[in-house]
Amino acid sequence: MAGKKALALALMVVLVAATAQAVCDMDNDDFMACQPAAAATTDPQPAPSEACCATLGKADLRCLCSYKNSPWLSLYNIDPKRAMELPAKCGLTTPPDC
């Protein structure tokens, strides 16, 4: 479930980058802090940065979950599976309905 929040976060990165507005309590810089750890073409996958985890800790994870199936992810090189793993890697709990 924590991974689902991460996916939602990745989706939000795409939306925020496209609109330059805060989404789910995250702005473009916040989303970009997590992009390397969710990138589809990075191997091996890096751990989320402290900045990424701090951002996820302040984000509205339930809101981010609503973006987990967004087609925008591929435009930002976000792997949905990797994005969904981020909250757990940051020690966060994913909302039960995510």
mmCIF file of N, CA, C and O in Angstrom:
data_model
loop_
_atom_site.group_PDB
_atom_site.id
_atom_site.type_symbol
_atom_site.label_atom_id
_atom_site.label_comp_id
_atom_site.label_asym_id
_atom_site.label_seq_id
_atom_site.Cartn_x
_atom_site.Cartn_y
_atom_site.Cartn_z
ATOM 1 N N MET A 1 0.818 -1.181 0.000
ATOM 2 C CA MET A 1 0.000 0.000 0.000
ATOM 3 C C MET A 1 0.867 1.251 0.000
ATOM 4 O O MET A 1 0.519 2.231 -0.617
ATOM 5 N N ALA A 2 1.972 1.231 0.699
ATOM 6 C CA ALA A 2 2.858 2.381 0.718
ATOM 7 C C ALA A 2 3.369 2.655 -0.678
ATOM 8 O O ALA A 2 3.569 3.791 -1.065
ATOM 9 N N GLY A 3 3.565 1.611 -1.438
ATOM 10 C CA GLY A 3 4.030 1.768 -2.803
ATOM 11 C C GLY A 3 3.002 2.478 -3.669
ATOM 12 O O GLY A 3 3.349 3.201 -4.582
ATOM 13 N N LYS A 4 1.763 2.264 -3.372
ATOM 14 C CA LYS A 4 0.704 2.920 -4.137
ATOM 15 C C LYS A 4 0.769 4.423 -3.933
ATOM 16 O O LYS A 4 0.518 5.188 -4.851
ATOM 17 N N LYS A 5 1.119 4.843 -2.740
ATOM 18 C CA LYS A 5 1.252 6.272 -2.467
ATOM 19 C C LYS A 5 2.411 6.834 -3.267
ATOM 20 O O LYS A 5 2.353 7.941 -3.767
ATOM 21 N N ALA A 6 3.444 6.068 -3.377
ATOM 22 C CA ALA A 6 4.602 6.519 -4.130
ATOM 23 C C ALA A 6 4.235 6.674 -5.595
ATOM 24 O O ALA A 6 4.673 7.615 -6.252
ATOM 25 N N LEU A 7 3.458 5.754 -6.094
ATOM 26 C CA LEU A 7 3.020 5.848 -7.484
ATOM 27 C C LEU A 7 2.196 7.109 -7.651
ATOM 28 O O LEU A 7 2.362 7.846 -8.614
ATOM 29 N N ALA A 8 1.337 7.346 -6.718
ATOM 30 C CA ALA A 8 0.526 8.543 -6.781
ATOM 31 C C ALA A 8 1.425 9.770 -6.763
ATOM 32 O O ALA A 8 1.171 10.742 -7.463
ATOM 33 N N LEU A 9 2.471 9.720 -5.973
ATOM 34 C CA LEU A 9 3.417 10.824 -5.914
ATOM 35 C C LEU A 9 4.056 11.022 -7.268
ATOM 36 O O LEU A 9 4.176 12.138 -7.751
ATOM 37 N N ALA A 10 4.443 9.955 -7.894
ATOM 38 C CA ALA A 10 5.066 10.055 -9.209
ATOM 39 C C ALA A 10 4.109 10.676 -10.210
ATOM 40 O O ALA A 10 4.500 11.492 -11.039
ATOM 41 N N LEU A 11 2.873 10.300 -10.133
ATOM 42 C CA LEU A 11 1.866 10.861 -11.021
ATOM 43 C C LEU A 11 1.720 12.347 -10.773
ATOM 44 O O LEU A 11 1.574 13.137 -11.697
ATOM 45 N N MET A 12 1.787 12.709 -9.532
ATOM 46 C CA MET A 12 1.683 14.105 -9.183
ATOM 47 C C MET A 12 2.879 14.879 -9.703
ATOM 48 O O MET A 12 2.759 16.039 -10.065
ATOM 49 N N VAL A 13 4.040 14.258 -9.739
ATOM 50 C CA VAL A 13 5.230 14.913 -10.272
ATOM 51 C C VAL A 13 4.946 15.353 -11.697
ATOM 52 O O VAL A 13 5.264 16.459 -12.102
ATOM 53 N N VAL A 14 4.334 14.484 -12.419
ATOM 54 C CA VAL A 14 4.009 14.773 -13.806
ATOM 55 C C VAL A 14 3.034 15.940 -13.886
ATOM 56 O O VAL A 14 3.224 16.868 -14.657
ATOM 57 N N LEU A 15 2.010 15.879 -13.096
ATOM 58 C CA LEU A 15 1.001 16.926 -13.133
ATOM 59 C C LEU A 15 1.550 18.261 -12.665
ATOM 60 O O LEU A 15 1.272 19.296 -13.249
ATOM 61 N N VAL A 16 2.344 18.230 -11.616
ATOM 62 C CA VAL A 16 2.911 19.461 -11.089
ATOM 63 C C VAL A 16 3.887 20.059 -12.092
ATOM 64 O O VAL A 16 3.904 21.256 -12.326
ATOM 65 N N ALA A 17 4.693 19.227 -12.695
ATOM 66 C CA ALA A 17 5.644 19.724 -13.681
ATOM 67 C C ALA A 17 4.906 20.358 -14.854
ATOM 68 O O ALA A 17 5.347 21.352 -15.410
ATOM 69 N N ALA A 18 3.787 19.784 -15.206
ATOM 70 C CA ALA A 18 3.020 20.296 -16.332
ATOM 71 C C ALA A 18 2.299 21.596 -15.983
ATOM 72 O O ALA A 18 2.132 22.458 -16.832
ATOM 73 N N THR A 19 1.893 21.751 -14.750
ATOM 74 C CA THR A 19 1.112 22.925 -14.380
ATOM 75 C C THR A 19 1.881 23.920 -13.530
ATOM 76 O O THR A 19 1.453 25.058 -13.390
ATOM 77 N N ALA A 20 3.006 23.518 -12.953
ATOM 78 C CA ALA A 20 3.817 24.370 -12.088
ATOM 79 C C ALA A 20 3.028 24.860 -10.876
ATOM 80 O O ALA A 20 3.290 25.911 -10.337
ATOM 81 N N GLN A 21 2.043 24.103 -10.450
ATOM 82 C CA GLN A 21 1.241 24.438 -9.293
ATOM 83 C C GLN A 21 1.378 23.334 -8.259
ATOM 84 O O GLN A 21 1.688 22.199 -8.598
ATOM 85 N N ALA A 22 1.126 23.678 -7.014
ATOM 86 C CA ALA A 22 1.167 22.681 -5.953
ATOM 87 C C ALA A 22 -0.011 21.726 -6.096
ATOM 88 O O ALA A 22 -1.133 22.137 -6.357
ATOM 89 N N VAL A 23 0.278 20.435 -5.949
ATOM 90 C CA VAL A 23 -0.739 19.396 -6.025
ATOM 91 C C VAL A 23 -0.503 18.451 -4.855
ATOM 92 O O VAL A 23 0.618 18.015 -4.615
ATOM 93 N N CYS A 24 -1.545 18.153 -4.132
ATOM 94 C CA CYS A 24 -1.456 17.232 -2.983
ATOM 95 C C CYS A 24 -0.377 17.695 -1.996
ATOM 96 O O CYS A 24 0.359 16.893 -1.433
ATOM 97 N N ASP A 25 -0.284 18.984 -1.822
ATOM 98 C CA ASP A 25 0.680 19.602 -0.898
ATOM 99 C C ASP A 25 2.125 19.430 -1.347
ATOM 100 O O ASP A 25 3.039 19.444 -0.527
ATOM 101 N N MET A 26 2.337 19.255 -2.637
ATOM 102 C CA MET A 26 3.688 19.124 -3.198
ATOM 103 C C MET A 26 3.814 20.043 -4.407
ATOM 104 O O MET A 26 2.922 20.099 -5.235
ATOM 105 N N ASP A 27 4.961 20.746 -4.495
ATOM 106 C CA ASP A 27 5.203 21.550 -5.684
ATOM 107 C C ASP A 27 6.156 20.798 -6.612
ATOM 108 O O ASP A 27 6.554 19.664 -6.327
ATOM 109 N N ASN A 28 6.508 21.395 -7.714
ATOM 110 C CA ASN A 28 7.338 20.729 -8.712
ATOM 111 C C ASN A 28 8.671 20.274 -8.120
ATOM 112 O O ASN A 28 9.126 19.158 -8.378
ATOM 113 N N ASP A 29 9.318 21.116 -7.322
ATOM 114 C CA ASP A 29 10.601 20.744 -6.716
ATOM 115 C C ASP A 29 10.445 19.529 -5.804
ATOM 116 O O ASP A 29 11.316 18.663 -5.764
ATOM 117 N N ASP A 30 9.331 19.470 -5.077
ATOM 118 C CA ASP A 30 9.070 18.332 -4.196
ATOM 119 C C ASP A 30 8.960 17.044 -5.008
ATOM 120 O O ASP A 30 9.549 16.021 -4.663
ATOM 121 N N PHE A 31 8.223 17.100 -6.097
ATOM 122 C CA PHE A 31 8.063 15.913 -6.934
ATOM 123 C C PHE A 31 9.389 15.488 -7.560
ATOM 124 O O PHE A 31 9.709 14.312 -7.618
ATOM 125 N N MET A 32 10.145 16.464 -8.001
ATOM 126 C CA MET A 32 11.404 16.145 -8.663
ATOM 127 C C MET A 32 12.419 15.535 -7.683
ATOM 128 O O MET A 32 13.315 14.805 -8.101
ATOM 129 N N ALA A 33 12.264 15.791 -6.401
ATOM 130 C CA ALA A 33 13.145 15.185 -5.403
ATOM 131 C C ALA A 33 12.982 13.664 -5.377
ATOM 132 O O ALA A 33 13.914 12.936 -5.036
ATOM 133 N N CYS A 34 11.807 13.191 -5.760
ATOM 134 C CA CYS A 34 11.535 11.751 -5.738
ATOM 135 C C CYS A 34 11.686 11.083 -7.105
ATOM 136 O O CYS A 34 11.713 9.852 -7.183
ATOM 137 N N GLN A 35 11.788 11.848 -8.159
ATOM 138 C CA GLN A 35 11.830 11.277 -9.496
ATOM 139 C C GLN A 35 12.976 10.296 -9.702
ATOM 140 O O GLN A 35 12.760 9.216 -10.259
ATOM 141 N N PRO A 36 14.206 10.581 -9.249
ATOM 142 C CA PRO A 36 15.292 9.621 -9.493
ATOM 143 C C PRO A 36 15.019 8.226 -8.914
ATOM 144 O O PRO A 36 15.379 7.225 -9.522
ATOM 145 N N ALA A 37 14.375 8.167 -7.767
ATOM 146 C CA ALA A 37 14.103 6.878 -7.125
ATOM 147 C C ALA A 37 12.948 6.121 -7.777
ATOM 148 O O ALA A 37 12.765 4.938 -7.511
ATOM 149 N N ALA A 38 12.209 6.801 -8.642
ATOM 150 C CA ALA A 38 11.084 6.157 -9.326
ATOM 151 C C ALA A 38 11.295 6.075 -10.833
ATOM 152 O O ALA A 38 10.422 5.621 -11.550
ATOM 153 N N ALA A 39 12.464 6.479 -11.298
ATOM 154 C CA ALA A 39 12.729 6.506 -12.740
ATOM 155 C C ALA A 39 12.711 5.105 -13.346
ATOM 156 O O ALA A 39 13.252 4.162 -12.776
ATOM 157 N N ALA A 40 12.108 5.008 -14.502
ATOM 158 C CA ALA A 40 11.984 3.717 -15.188
ATOM 159 C C ALA A 40 13.295 3.243 -15.784
ATOM 160 O O ALA A 40 13.503 2.050 -15.957
ATOM 161 N N THR A 41 14.188 4.157 -16.092
ATOM 162 C CA THR A 41 15.410 3.785 -16.809
ATOM 163 C C THR A 41 16.668 3.805 -15.950
ATOM 164 O O THR A 41 17.763 3.696 -16.478
ATOM 165 N N THR A 42 16.526 3.930 -14.663
ATOM 166 C CA THR A 42 17.678 3.939 -13.776
ATOM 167 C C THR A 42 17.876 2.542 -13.185
ATOM 168 O O THR A 42 16.979 2.003 -12.557
ATOM 169 N N ASP A 43 19.061 1.991 -13.408
ATOM 170 C CA ASP A 43 19.349 0.653 -12.897
ATOM 171 C C ASP A 43 20.786 0.619 -12.405
ATOM 172 O O ASP A 43 21.690 0.941 -13.168
ATOM 173 N N PRO A 44 21.012 0.312 -11.163
ATOM 174 C CA PRO A 44 20.019 -0.091 -10.160
ATOM 175 C C PRO A 44 19.220 1.118 -9.669
ATOM 176 O O PRO A 44 19.673 2.250 -9.762
ATOM 177 N N GLN A 45 18.071 0.812 -9.142
ATOM 178 C CA GLN A 45 17.186 1.846 -8.619
ATOM 179 C C GLN A 45 17.797 2.453 -7.363
ATOM 180 O O GLN A 45 18.109 1.741 -6.412
ATOM 181 N N PRO A 46 17.977 3.784 -7.326
ATOM 182 C CA PRO A 46 18.522 4.408 -6.110
ATOM 183 C C PRO A 46 17.471 4.473 -5.004
ATOM 184 O O PRO A 46 16.264 4.458 -5.276
ATOM 185 N N ALA A 47 17.941 4.552 -3.788
ATOM 186 C CA ALA A 47 17.032 4.737 -2.654
ATOM 187 C C ALA A 47 16.477 6.154 -2.714
ATOM 188 O O ALA A 47 17.127 7.054 -3.261
ATOM 189 N N PRO A 48 15.293 6.378 -2.148
ATOM 190 C CA PRO A 48 14.774 7.751 -2.123
ATOM 191 C C PRO A 48 15.679 8.626 -1.254
ATOM 192 O O PRO A 48 16.201 8.179 -0.235
ATOM 193 N N SER A 49 15.863 9.854 -1.677
ATOM 194 C CA SER A 49 16.699 10.799 -0.930
ATOM 195 C C SER A 49 15.990 11.246 0.348
ATOM 196 O O SER A 49 14.775 11.057 0.495
ATOM 197 N N GLU A 50 16.754 11.858 1.236
ATOM 198 C CA GLU A 50 16.151 12.412 2.447
ATOM 199 C C GLU A 50 15.122 13.465 2.075
ATOM 200 O O GLU A 50 14.067 13.558 2.701
ATOM 201 N N ALA A 51 15.429 14.255 1.040
ATOM 202 C CA ALA A 51 14.496 15.292 0.595
ATOM 203 C C ALA A 51 13.197 14.669 0.088
ATOM 204 O O ALA A 51 12.108 15.178 0.365
ATOM 205 N N CYS A 52 13.309 13.575 -0.639
ATOM 206 C CA CYS A 52 12.126 12.877 -1.134
ATOM 207 C C CYS A 52 11.274 12.385 0.034
ATOM 208 O O CYS A 52 10.065 12.597 0.067
ATOM 209 N N CYS A 53 11.899 11.736 0.984
ATOM 210 C CA CYS A 53 11.146 11.196 2.130
ATOM 211 C C CYS A 53 10.515 12.310 2.957
ATOM 212 O O CYS A 53 9.373 12.173 3.416
ATOM 213 N N ALA A 54 11.232 13.416 3.122
ATOM 214 C CA ALA A 54 10.672 14.551 3.863
ATOM 215 C C ALA A 54 9.449 15.103 3.138
ATOM 216 O O ALA A 54 8.430 15.427 3.758
ATOM 217 N N THR A 55 9.551 15.177 1.830
ATOM 218 C CA THR A 55 8.440 15.665 1.012
ATOM 219 C C THR A 55 7.243 14.727 1.111
ATOM 220 O O THR A 55 6.109 15.168 1.298
ATOM 221 N N LEU A 56 7.489 13.427 0.978
ATOM 222 C CA LEU A 56 6.395 12.468 1.079
ATOM 223 C C LEU A 56 5.743 12.522 2.454
ATOM 224 O O LEU A 56 4.536 12.314 2.585
ATOM 225 N N GLY A 57 6.540 12.775 3.483
ATOM 226 C CA GLY A 57 6.008 12.858 4.842
ATOM 227 C C GLY A 57 5.051 14.017 5.047
ATOM 228 O O GLY A 57 4.197 13.974 5.926
ATOM 229 N N LYS A 58 5.182 15.058 4.229
ATOM 230 C CA LYS A 58 4.318 16.238 4.333
ATOM 231 C C LYS A 58 3.187 16.218 3.307
ATOM 232 O O LYS A 58 2.267 17.007 3.388
ATOM 233 N N ALA A 59 3.296 15.336 2.332
ATOM 234 C CA ALA A 59 2.323 15.299 1.233
ATOM 235 C C ALA A 59 1.008 14.668 1.664
ATOM 236 O O ALA A 59 0.949 13.902 2.624
ATOM 237 N N ASP A 60 -0.018 14.970 0.936
ATOM 238 C CA ASP A 60 -1.325 14.349 1.129
ATOM 239 C C ASP A 60 -1.298 13.040 0.344
ATOM 240 O O ASP A 60 -1.586 13.014 -0.857
ATOM 241 N N LEU A 61 -0.921 11.961 1.004
ATOM 242 C CA LEU A 61 -0.750 10.680 0.323
ATOM 243 C C LEU A 61 -2.061 10.139 -0.242
ATOM 244 O O LEU A 61 -2.074 9.510 -1.290
ATOM 245 N N ARG A 62 -3.151 10.392 0.422
ATOM 246 C CA ARG A 62 -4.456 9.946 -0.094
ATOM 247 C C ARG A 62 -4.733 10.648 -1.424
ATOM 248 O O ARG A 62 -5.209 10.042 -2.384
ATOM 249 N N CYS A 63 -4.423 11.919 -1.481
ATOM 250 C CA CYS A 63 -4.588 12.682 -2.720
ATOM 251 C C CYS A 63 -3.681 12.108 -3.810
ATOM 252 O O CYS A 63 -4.114 11.906 -4.947
ATOM 253 N N LEU A 64 -2.434 11.817 -3.460
ATOM 254 C CA LEU A 64 -1.500 11.273 -4.440
ATOM 255 C C LEU A 64 -1.972 9.931 -4.985
ATOM 256 O O LEU A 64 -1.767 9.624 -6.156
ATOM 257 N N CYS A 65 -2.606 9.147 -4.152
ATOM 258 C CA CYS A 65 -3.118 7.845 -4.596
ATOM 259 C C CYS A 65 -4.099 7.988 -5.753
ATOM 260 O O CYS A 65 -4.189 7.109 -6.605
ATOM 261 N N SER A 66 -4.801 9.090 -5.796
ATOM 262 C CA SER A 66 -5.789 9.282 -6.854
ATOM 263 C C SER A 66 -5.141 9.436 -8.232
ATOM 264 O O SER A 66 -5.823 9.360 -9.249
ATOM 265 N N TYR A 67 -3.836 9.622 -8.267
ATOM 266 C CA TYR A 67 -3.117 9.784 -9.530
ATOM 267 C C TYR A 67 -2.326 8.547 -9.950
ATOM 268 O O TYR A 67 -1.615 8.584 -10.944
ATOM 269 N N LYS A 68 -2.450 7.476 -9.231
ATOM 270 C CA LYS A 68 -1.589 6.318 -9.466
ATOM 271 C C LYS A 68 -1.740 5.665 -10.834
ATOM 272 O O LYS A 68 -0.836 4.969 -11.282
ATOM 273 N N ASN A 69 -2.833 5.879 -11.518
ATOM 274 C CA ASN A 69 -3.020 5.290 -12.845
ATOM 275 C C ASN A 69 -2.957 6.333 -13.958
ATOM 276 O O ASN A 69 -3.415 6.091 -15.068
ATOM 277 N N SER A 70 -2.355 7.452 -13.671
ATOM 278 C CA SER A 70 -2.275 8.534 -14.640
ATOM 279 C C SER A 70 -1.357 8.188 -15.809
ATOM 280 O O SER A 70 -0.267 7.645 -15.619
ATOM 281 N N PRO A 71 -1.757 8.537 -17.023
ATOM 282 C CA PRO A 71 -0.905 8.300 -18.191
ATOM 283 C C PRO A 71 0.309 9.231 -18.231
ATOM 284 O O PRO A 71 1.219 9.025 -19.022
ATOM 285 N N TRP A 72 0.343 10.218 -17.379
ATOM 286 C CA TRP A 72 1.453 11.168 -17.358
ATOM 287 C C TRP A 72 2.748 10.547 -16.860
ATOM 288 O O TRP A 72 3.833 11.065 -17.132
ATOM 289 N N LEU A 73 2.682 9.480 -16.132
ATOM 290 C CA LEU A 73 3.893 8.880 -15.554
ATOM 291 C C LEU A 73 4.952 8.593 -16.605
ATOM 292 O O LEU A 73 6.127 8.886 -16.408
ATOM 293 N N SER A 74 4.556 8.016 -17.698
ATOM 294 C CA SER A 74 5.536 7.654 -18.721
ATOM 295 C C SER A 74 6.211 8.881 -19.326
ATOM 296 O O SER A 74 7.368 8.801 -19.748
ATOM 297 N N LEU A 75 5.531 10.009 -19.353
ATOM 298 C CA LEU A 75 6.135 11.230 -19.889
ATOM 299 C C LEU A 75 7.289 11.716 -19.029
ATOM 300 O O LEU A 75 8.174 12.419 -19.511
ATOM 301 N N TYR A 76 7.277 11.370 -17.769
ATOM 302 C CA TYR A 76 8.324 11.775 -16.843
ATOM 303 C C TYR A 76 9.246 10.626 -16.456
ATOM 304 O O TYR A 76 9.959 10.711 -15.468
ATOM 305 N N ASN A 77 9.191 9.561 -17.249
ATOM 306 C CA ASN A 77 10.070 8.414 -17.019
ATOM 307 C C ASN A 77 9.858 7.801 -15.630
ATOM 308 O O ASN A 77 10.796 7.370 -14.972
ATOM 309 N N ILE A 78 8.621 7.770 -15.173
ATOM 310 C CA ILE A 78 8.292 7.218 -13.861
ATOM 311 C C ILE A 78 7.777 5.792 -14.032
ATOM 312 O O ILE A 78 6.852 5.538 -14.791
ATOM 313 N N ASP A 79 8.378 4.867 -13.309
ATOM 314 C CA ASP A 79 7.932 3.478 -13.275
ATOM 315 C C ASP A 79 6.904 3.374 -12.150
ATOM 316 O O ASP A 79 7.242 3.598 -10.981
ATOM 317 N N PRO A 80 5.655 3.052 -12.459
ATOM 318 C CA PRO A 80 4.618 2.995 -11.422
ATOM 319 C C PRO A 80 4.965 2.070 -10.261
ATOM 320 O O PRO A 80 4.713 2.402 -9.108
ATOM 321 N N LYS A 81 5.548 0.924 -10.552
ATOM 322 C CA LYS A 81 5.898 -0.014 -9.485
ATOM 323 C C LYS A 81 6.935 0.608 -8.547
ATOM 324 O O LYS A 81 6.811 0.539 -7.323
ATOM 325 N N ARG A 82 7.945 1.228 -9.116
ATOM 326 C CA ARG A 82 8.974 1.875 -8.299
ATOM 327 C C ARG A 82 8.393 3.025 -7.492
ATOM 328 O O ARG A 82 8.731 3.207 -6.313
ATOM 329 N N ALA A 83 7.533 3.792 -8.108
ATOM 330 C CA ALA A 83 6.918 4.919 -7.411
ATOM 331 C C ALA A 83 6.094 4.434 -6.220
ATOM 332 O O ALA A 83 6.112 5.047 -5.153
ATOM 333 N N MET A 84 5.401 3.315 -6.399
ATOM 334 C CA MET A 84 4.569 2.789 -5.326
ATOM 335 C C MET A 84 5.380 2.248 -4.159
ATOM 336 O O MET A 84 4.858 2.083 -3.062
ATOM 337 N N GLU A 85 6.646 1.997 -4.371
ATOM 338 C CA GLU A 85 7.515 1.489 -3.312
ATOM 339 C C GLU A 85 8.092 2.598 -2.433
ATOM 340 O O GLU A 85 8.593 2.331 -1.342
ATOM 341 N N LEU A 86 8.062 3.831 -2.889
ATOM 342 C CA LEU A 86 8.724 4.920 -2.179
ATOM 343 C C LEU A 86 8.233 5.167 -0.754
ATOM 344 O O LEU A 86 9.053 5.303 0.153
ATOM 345 N N PRO A 87 6.925 5.262 -0.513
ATOM 346 C CA PRO A 87 6.503 5.527 0.868
ATOM 347 C C PRO A 87 7.033 4.490 1.863
ATOM 348 O O PRO A 87 7.528 4.850 2.926
ATOM 349 N N ALA A 88 6.949 3.233 1.514
ATOM 350 C CA ALA A 88 7.440 2.193 2.428
ATOM 351 C C ALA A 88 8.940 2.346 2.664
ATOM 352 O O ALA A 88 9.419 2.178 3.788
ATOM 353 N N LYS A 89 9.676 2.690 1.616
ATOM 354 C CA LYS A 89 11.123 2.880 1.752
ATOM 355 C C LYS A 89 11.445 4.081 2.628
ATOM 356 O O LYS A 89 12.535 4.179 3.171
ATOM 357 N N CYS A 90 10.481 4.990 2.747
ATOM 358 C CA CYS A 90 10.645 6.161 3.593
ATOM 359 C C CYS A 90 10.043 5.958 4.991
ATOM 360 O O CYS A 90 10.011 6.885 5.802
ATOM 361 N N GLY A 91 9.542 4.756 5.257
ATOM 362 C CA GLY A 91 8.960 4.465 6.562
ATOM 363 C C GLY A 91 7.580 5.062 6.754
ATOM 364 O O GLY A 91 7.153 5.266 7.886
ATOM 365 N N LEU A 92 6.871 5.292 5.674
ATOM 366 C CA LEU A 92 5.526 5.878 5.745
ATOM 367 C C LEU A 92 4.469 4.798 5.531
ATOM 368 O O LEU A 92 4.729 3.787 4.903
ATOM 369 N N THR A 93 3.290 5.077 6.000
ATOM 370 C CA THR A 93 2.163 4.160 5.848
ATOM 371 C C THR A 93 1.240 4.667 4.746
ATOM 372 O O THR A 93 0.830 5.818 4.758
ATOM 373 N N THR A 94 0.932 3.796 3.828
ATOM 374 C CA THR A 94 0.023 4.141 2.733
ATOM 375 C C THR A 94 -1.413 4.065 3.235
ATOM 376 O O THR A 94 -1.755 3.159 3.991
ATOM 377 N N PRO A 95 -2.276 5.006 2.797
ATOM 378 C CA PRO A 95 -3.682 4.923 3.203
ATOM 379 C C PRO A 95 -4.263 3.551 2.803
ATOM 380 O O PRO A 95 -3.910 3.013 1.755
ATOM 381 N N PRO A 96 -5.125 3.005 3.614
ATOM 382 C CA PRO A 96 -5.662 1.676 3.355
ATOM 383 C C PRO A 96 -6.429 1.543 2.040
ATOM 384 O O PRO A 96 -6.481 0.471 1.468
ATOM 385 N N ASP A 97 -6.999 2.614 1.547
ATOM 386 C CA ASP A 97 -7.782 2.531 0.319
ATOM 387 C C ASP A 97 -7.008 2.977 -0.920
ATOM 388 O O ASP A 97 -7.586 3.207 -1.962
ATOM 389 N N CYS A 98 -5.709 3.021 -0.808
ATOM 390 C CA CYS A 98 -4.889 3.467 -1.927
ATOM 391 C C CYS A 98 -4.612 2.297 -2.876
ATOM 392 O O CYS A 98 -4.263 1.225 -2.492
#
